[in-house]
PDB file of C-alpha atoms in Angstrom:
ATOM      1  CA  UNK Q  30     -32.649  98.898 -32.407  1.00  0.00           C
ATOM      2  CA  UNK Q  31     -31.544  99.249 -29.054  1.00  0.00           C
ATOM      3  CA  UNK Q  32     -29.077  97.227 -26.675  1.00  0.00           C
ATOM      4  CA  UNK Q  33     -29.515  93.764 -28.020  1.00  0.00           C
ATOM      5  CA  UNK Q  34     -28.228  95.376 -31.763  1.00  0.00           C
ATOM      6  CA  UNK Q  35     -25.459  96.689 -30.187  1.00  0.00           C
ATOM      7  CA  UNK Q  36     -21.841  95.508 -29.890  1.00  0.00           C
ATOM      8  CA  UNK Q  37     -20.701  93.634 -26.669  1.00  0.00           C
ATOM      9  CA  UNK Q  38     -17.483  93.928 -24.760  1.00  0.00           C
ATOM     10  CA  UNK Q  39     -15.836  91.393 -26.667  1.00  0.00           C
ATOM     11  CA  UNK Q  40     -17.146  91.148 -29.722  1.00  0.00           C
ATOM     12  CA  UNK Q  41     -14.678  92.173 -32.559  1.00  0.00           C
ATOM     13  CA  UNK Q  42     -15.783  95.334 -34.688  1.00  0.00           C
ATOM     14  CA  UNK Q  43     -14.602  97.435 -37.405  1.00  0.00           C
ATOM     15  CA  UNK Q  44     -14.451 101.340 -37.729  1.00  0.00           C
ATOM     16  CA  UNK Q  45     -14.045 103.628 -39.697  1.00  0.00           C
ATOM     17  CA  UNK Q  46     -12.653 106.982 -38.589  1.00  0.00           C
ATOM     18  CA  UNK Q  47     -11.040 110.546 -38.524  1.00  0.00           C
ATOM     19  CA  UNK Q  48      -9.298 112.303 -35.558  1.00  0.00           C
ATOM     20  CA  UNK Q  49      -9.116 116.312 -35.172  1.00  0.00           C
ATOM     21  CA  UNK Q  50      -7.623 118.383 -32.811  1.00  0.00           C
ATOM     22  CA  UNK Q  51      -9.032 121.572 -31.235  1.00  0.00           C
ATOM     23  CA  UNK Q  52      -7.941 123.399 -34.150  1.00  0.00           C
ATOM     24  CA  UNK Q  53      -9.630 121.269 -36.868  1.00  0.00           C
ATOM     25  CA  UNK Q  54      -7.104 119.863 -37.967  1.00  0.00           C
ATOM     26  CA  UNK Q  55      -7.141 116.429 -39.010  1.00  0.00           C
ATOM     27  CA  UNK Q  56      -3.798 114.167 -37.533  1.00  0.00           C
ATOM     28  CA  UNK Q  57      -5.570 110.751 -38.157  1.00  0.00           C
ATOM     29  CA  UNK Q  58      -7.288 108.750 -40.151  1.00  0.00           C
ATOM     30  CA  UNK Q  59      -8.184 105.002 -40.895  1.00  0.00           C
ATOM     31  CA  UNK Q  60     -10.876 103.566 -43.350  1.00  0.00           C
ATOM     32  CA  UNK Q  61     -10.845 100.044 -41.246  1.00  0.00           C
ATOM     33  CA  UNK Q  62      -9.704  99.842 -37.609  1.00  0.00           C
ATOM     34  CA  UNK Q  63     -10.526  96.099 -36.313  1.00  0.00           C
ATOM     35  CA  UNK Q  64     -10.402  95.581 -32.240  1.00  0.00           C
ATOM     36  CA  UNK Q  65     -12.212  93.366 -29.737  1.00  0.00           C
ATOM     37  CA  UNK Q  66     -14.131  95.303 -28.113  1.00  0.00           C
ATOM     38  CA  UNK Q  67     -13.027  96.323 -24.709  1.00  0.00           C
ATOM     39  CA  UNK Q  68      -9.625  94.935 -24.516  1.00  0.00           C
ATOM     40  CA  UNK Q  69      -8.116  98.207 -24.283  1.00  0.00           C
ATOM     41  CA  UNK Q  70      -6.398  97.790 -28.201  1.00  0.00           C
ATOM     42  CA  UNK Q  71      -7.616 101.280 -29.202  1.00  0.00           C
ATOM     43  CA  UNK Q  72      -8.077 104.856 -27.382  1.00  0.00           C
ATOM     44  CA  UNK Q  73     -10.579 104.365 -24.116  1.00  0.00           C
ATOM     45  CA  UNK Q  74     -12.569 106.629 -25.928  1.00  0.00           C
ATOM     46  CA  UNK Q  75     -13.792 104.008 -29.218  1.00  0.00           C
ATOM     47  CA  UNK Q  76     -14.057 101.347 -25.802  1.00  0.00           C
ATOM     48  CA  UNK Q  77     -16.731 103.455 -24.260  1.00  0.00           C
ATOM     49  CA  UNK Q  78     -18.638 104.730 -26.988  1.00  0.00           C
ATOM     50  CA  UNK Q  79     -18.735 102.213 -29.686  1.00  0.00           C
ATOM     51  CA  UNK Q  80     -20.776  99.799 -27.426  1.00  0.00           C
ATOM     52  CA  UNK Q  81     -23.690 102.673 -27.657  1.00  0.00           C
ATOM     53  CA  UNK Q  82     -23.869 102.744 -31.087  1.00  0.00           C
ATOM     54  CA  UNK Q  83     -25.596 100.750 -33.704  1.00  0.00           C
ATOM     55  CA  UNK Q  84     -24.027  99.181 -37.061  1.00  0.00           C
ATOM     56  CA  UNK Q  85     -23.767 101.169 -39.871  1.00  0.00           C
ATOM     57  CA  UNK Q  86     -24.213 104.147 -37.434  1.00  0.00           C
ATOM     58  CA  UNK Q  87     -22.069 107.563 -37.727  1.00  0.00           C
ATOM     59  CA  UNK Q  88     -21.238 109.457 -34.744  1.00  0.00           C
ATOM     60  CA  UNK Q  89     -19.159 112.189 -33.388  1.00  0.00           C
ATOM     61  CA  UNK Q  90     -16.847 111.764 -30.856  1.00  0.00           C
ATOM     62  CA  UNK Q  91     -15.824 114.371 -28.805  1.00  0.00           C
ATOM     63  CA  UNK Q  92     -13.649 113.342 -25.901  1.00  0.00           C
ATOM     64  CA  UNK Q  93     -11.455 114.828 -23.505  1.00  0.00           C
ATOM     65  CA  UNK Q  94      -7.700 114.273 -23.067  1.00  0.00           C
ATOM     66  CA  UNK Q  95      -8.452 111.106 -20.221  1.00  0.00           C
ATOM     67  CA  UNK Q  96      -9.901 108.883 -22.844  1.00  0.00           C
ATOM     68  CA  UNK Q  97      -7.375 109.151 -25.848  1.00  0.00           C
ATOM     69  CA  UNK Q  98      -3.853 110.306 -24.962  1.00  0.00           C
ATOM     70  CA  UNK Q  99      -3.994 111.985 -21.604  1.00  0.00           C
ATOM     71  CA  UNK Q 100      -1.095 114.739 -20.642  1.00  0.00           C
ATOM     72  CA  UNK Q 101       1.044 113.010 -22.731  1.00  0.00           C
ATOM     73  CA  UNK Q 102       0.022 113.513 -25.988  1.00  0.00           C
ATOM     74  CA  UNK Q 103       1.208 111.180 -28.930  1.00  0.00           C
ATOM     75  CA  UNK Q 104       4.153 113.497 -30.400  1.00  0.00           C
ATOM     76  CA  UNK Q 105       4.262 114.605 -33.068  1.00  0.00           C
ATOM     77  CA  UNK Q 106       0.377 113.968 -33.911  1.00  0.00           C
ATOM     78  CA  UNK Q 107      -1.346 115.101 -31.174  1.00  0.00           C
ATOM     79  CA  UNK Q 108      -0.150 117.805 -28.398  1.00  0.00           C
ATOM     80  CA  UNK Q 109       0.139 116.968 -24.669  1.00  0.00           C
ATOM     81  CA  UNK Q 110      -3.612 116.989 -22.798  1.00  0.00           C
ATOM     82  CA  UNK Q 111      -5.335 117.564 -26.198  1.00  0.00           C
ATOM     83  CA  UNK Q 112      -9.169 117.559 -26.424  1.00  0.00           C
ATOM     84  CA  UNK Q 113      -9.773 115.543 -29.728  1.00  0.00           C
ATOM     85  CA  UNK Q 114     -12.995 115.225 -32.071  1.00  0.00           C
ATOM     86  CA  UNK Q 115     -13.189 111.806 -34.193  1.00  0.00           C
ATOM     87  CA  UNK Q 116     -16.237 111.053 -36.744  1.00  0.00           C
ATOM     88  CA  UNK Q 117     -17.021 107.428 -36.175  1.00  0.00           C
ATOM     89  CA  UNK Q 118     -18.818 104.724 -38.500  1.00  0.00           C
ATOM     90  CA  UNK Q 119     -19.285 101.435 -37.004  1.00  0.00           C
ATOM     91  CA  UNK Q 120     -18.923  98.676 -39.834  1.00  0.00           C
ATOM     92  CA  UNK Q 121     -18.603  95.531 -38.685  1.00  0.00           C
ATOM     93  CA  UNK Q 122     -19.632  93.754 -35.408  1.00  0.00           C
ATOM     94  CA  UNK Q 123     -18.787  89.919 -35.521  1.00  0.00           C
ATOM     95  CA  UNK Q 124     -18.559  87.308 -32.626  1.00  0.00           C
ATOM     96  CA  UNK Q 125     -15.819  87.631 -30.260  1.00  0.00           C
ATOM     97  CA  UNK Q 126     -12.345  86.063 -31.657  1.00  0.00           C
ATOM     98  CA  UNK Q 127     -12.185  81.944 -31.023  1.00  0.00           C
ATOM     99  CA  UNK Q 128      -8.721  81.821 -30.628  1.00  0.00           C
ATOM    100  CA  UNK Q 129      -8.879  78.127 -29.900  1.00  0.00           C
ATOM    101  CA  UNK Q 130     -10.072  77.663 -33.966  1.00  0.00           C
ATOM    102  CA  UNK Q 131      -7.117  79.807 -34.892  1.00  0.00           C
ATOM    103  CA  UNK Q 132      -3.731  78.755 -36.807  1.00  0.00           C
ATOM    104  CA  UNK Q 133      -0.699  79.039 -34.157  1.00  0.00           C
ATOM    105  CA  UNK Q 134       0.512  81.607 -36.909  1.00  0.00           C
ATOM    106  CA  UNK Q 135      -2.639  83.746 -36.310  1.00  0.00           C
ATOM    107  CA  UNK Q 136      -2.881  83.135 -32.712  1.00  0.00           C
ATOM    108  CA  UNK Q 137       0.832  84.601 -32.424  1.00  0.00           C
ATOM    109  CA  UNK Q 138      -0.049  87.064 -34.429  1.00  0.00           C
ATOM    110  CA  UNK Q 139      -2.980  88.326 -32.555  1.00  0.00           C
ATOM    111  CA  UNK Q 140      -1.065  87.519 -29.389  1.00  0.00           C
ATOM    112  CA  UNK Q 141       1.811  89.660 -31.021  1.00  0.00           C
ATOM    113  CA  UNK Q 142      -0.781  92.885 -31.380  1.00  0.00           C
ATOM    114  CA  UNK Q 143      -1.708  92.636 -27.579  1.00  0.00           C
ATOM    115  CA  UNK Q 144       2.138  92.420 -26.259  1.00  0.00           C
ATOM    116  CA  UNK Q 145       2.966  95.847 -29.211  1.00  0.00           C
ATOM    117  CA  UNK Q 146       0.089  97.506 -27.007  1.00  0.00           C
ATOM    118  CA  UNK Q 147       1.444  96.414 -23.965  1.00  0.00           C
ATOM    119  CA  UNK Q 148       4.524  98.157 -24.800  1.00  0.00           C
ATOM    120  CA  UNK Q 149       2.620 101.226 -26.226  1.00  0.00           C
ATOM    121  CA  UNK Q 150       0.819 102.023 -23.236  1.00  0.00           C
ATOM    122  CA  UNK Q 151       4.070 100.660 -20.781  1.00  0.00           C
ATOM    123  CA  UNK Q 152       6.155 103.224 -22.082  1.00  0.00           C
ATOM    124  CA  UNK Q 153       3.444 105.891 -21.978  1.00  0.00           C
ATOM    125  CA  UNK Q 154       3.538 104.801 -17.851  1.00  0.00           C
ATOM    126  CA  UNK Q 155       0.163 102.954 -18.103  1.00  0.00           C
ATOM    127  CA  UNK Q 156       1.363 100.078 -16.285  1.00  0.00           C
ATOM    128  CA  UNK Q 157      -2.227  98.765 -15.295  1.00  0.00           C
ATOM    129  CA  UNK Q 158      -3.220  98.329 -18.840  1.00  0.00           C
ATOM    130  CA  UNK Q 159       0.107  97.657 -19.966  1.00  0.00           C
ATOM    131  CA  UNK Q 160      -0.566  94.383 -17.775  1.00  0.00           C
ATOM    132  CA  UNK Q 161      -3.822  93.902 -19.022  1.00  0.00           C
ATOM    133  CA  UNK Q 162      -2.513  93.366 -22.044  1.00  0.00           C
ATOM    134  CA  UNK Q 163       0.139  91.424 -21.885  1.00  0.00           C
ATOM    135  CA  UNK Q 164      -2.419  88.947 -20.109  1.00  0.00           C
ATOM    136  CA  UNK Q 165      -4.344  88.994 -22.709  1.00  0.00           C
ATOM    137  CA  UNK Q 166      -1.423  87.955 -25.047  1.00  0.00           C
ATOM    138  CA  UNK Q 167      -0.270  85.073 -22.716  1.00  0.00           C
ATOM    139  CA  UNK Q 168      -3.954  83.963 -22.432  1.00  0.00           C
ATOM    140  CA  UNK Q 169      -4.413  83.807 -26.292  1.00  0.00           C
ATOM    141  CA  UNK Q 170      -1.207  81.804 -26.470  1.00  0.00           C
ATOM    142  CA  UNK Q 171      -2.127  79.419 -23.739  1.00  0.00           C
ATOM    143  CA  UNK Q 172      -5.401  78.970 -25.454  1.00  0.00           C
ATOM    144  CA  UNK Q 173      -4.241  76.760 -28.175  1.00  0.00           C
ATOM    145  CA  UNK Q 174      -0.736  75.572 -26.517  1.00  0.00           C
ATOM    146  CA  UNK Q 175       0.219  72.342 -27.954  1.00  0.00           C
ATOM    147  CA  UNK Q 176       2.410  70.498 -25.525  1.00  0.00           C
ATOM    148  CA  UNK Q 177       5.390  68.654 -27.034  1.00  0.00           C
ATOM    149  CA  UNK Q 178       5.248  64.879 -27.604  1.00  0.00           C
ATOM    150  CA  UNK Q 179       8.008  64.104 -25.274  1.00  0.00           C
ATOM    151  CA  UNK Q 180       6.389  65.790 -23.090  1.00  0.00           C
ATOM    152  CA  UNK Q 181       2.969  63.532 -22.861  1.00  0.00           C
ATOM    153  CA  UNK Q 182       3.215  60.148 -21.065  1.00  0.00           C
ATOM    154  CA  UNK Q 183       2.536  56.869 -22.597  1.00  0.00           C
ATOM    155  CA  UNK Q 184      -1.643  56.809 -23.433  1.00  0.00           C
ATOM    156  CA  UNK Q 185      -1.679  60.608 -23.478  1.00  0.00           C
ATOM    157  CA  UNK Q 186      -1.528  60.248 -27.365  1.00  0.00           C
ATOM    158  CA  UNK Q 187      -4.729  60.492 -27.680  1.00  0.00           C
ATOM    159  CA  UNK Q 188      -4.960  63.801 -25.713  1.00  0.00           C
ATOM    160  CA  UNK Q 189      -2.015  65.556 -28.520  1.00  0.00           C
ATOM    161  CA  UNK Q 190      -4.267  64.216 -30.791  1.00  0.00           C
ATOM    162  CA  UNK Q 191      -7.644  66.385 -30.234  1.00  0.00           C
ATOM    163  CA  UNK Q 192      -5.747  69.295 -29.321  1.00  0.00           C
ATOM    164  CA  UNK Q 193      -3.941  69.346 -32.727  1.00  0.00           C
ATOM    165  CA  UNK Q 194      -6.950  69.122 -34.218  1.00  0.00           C
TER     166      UNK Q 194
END
């Protein structure tokens, strides 16, 4: 036990978890929440702590209104500059995602899930991490691009070749 049984930034985990408010009342819940780990795909509170934590381990989350939703809230669920309370379970921890290995239909689709964040956290006004993600989309895309044949010049055929692969 310790830090080398812990999740990396990067790697790609799975929680489980359950969101209060103040009040005790419950406004979320999800039995399997997968995310690579610091890429800013979930609340910055599950990107802090879930790096501290071991697999299989149950915590309790208390965080302030800076590391989930800030002033803003997420209407109708949780109220503007709410302090929330999630019980955690960390599940899985596997190897970051090889995007490279991926199907293009995957690799959109993952790339899809970064830009839907992008615009999540754009229209909240987060334009930093709004960026960040939409880099992260383009990057997965670029990371198994495919250039057309036309494109290649005579004796580049082998070159389409290994990248198809």
């Amino acid at each position: 036990l310790g830090r080398e049984t812990r999740p990396h930034h990067g790697d790609q985990v799975t929680i489980e978890y359950t969101g209060f408010l103040e009040d005790g009342s419950q406004f979320e819940a999800c039995d399997e929440l997968t995310f690579v780990l610091g890429d800013a795909d979930v609340v910055q509170a599950f990107d802090l702590a879930v790096p501290l934590c071991e697999l299989k381990e149950k915590f309790l989350l208390t965080t302030s209104p800076r590391f989930t939703y800030g002033d803003i809230g997420n209407p109708p669920a949780v109220p503007r500059a709410a302090n929330l309370t999630y019980h955690v379970c960390l599940l899985t921890v596997n190897d970051p995602p090889n995007y490279r290995a991926m199907t293009n239909a995957l690799r959109l689709a993952a790339a899809n899930k970064k830009r839907e964040r992008g615009n999540f956290l754009f229209r909240r006004g987060d334009y930093a991490m709004s960026m960040n993600s939409y880099s992260k989309a383009v990057t997965i895309l670029e990371s198994g691009m495919l250039l057309p044949k036309s494109v290649l010049k005579s004796g580049d055929n082998d070159s389409q070749e290994s990248q198809e692969e």
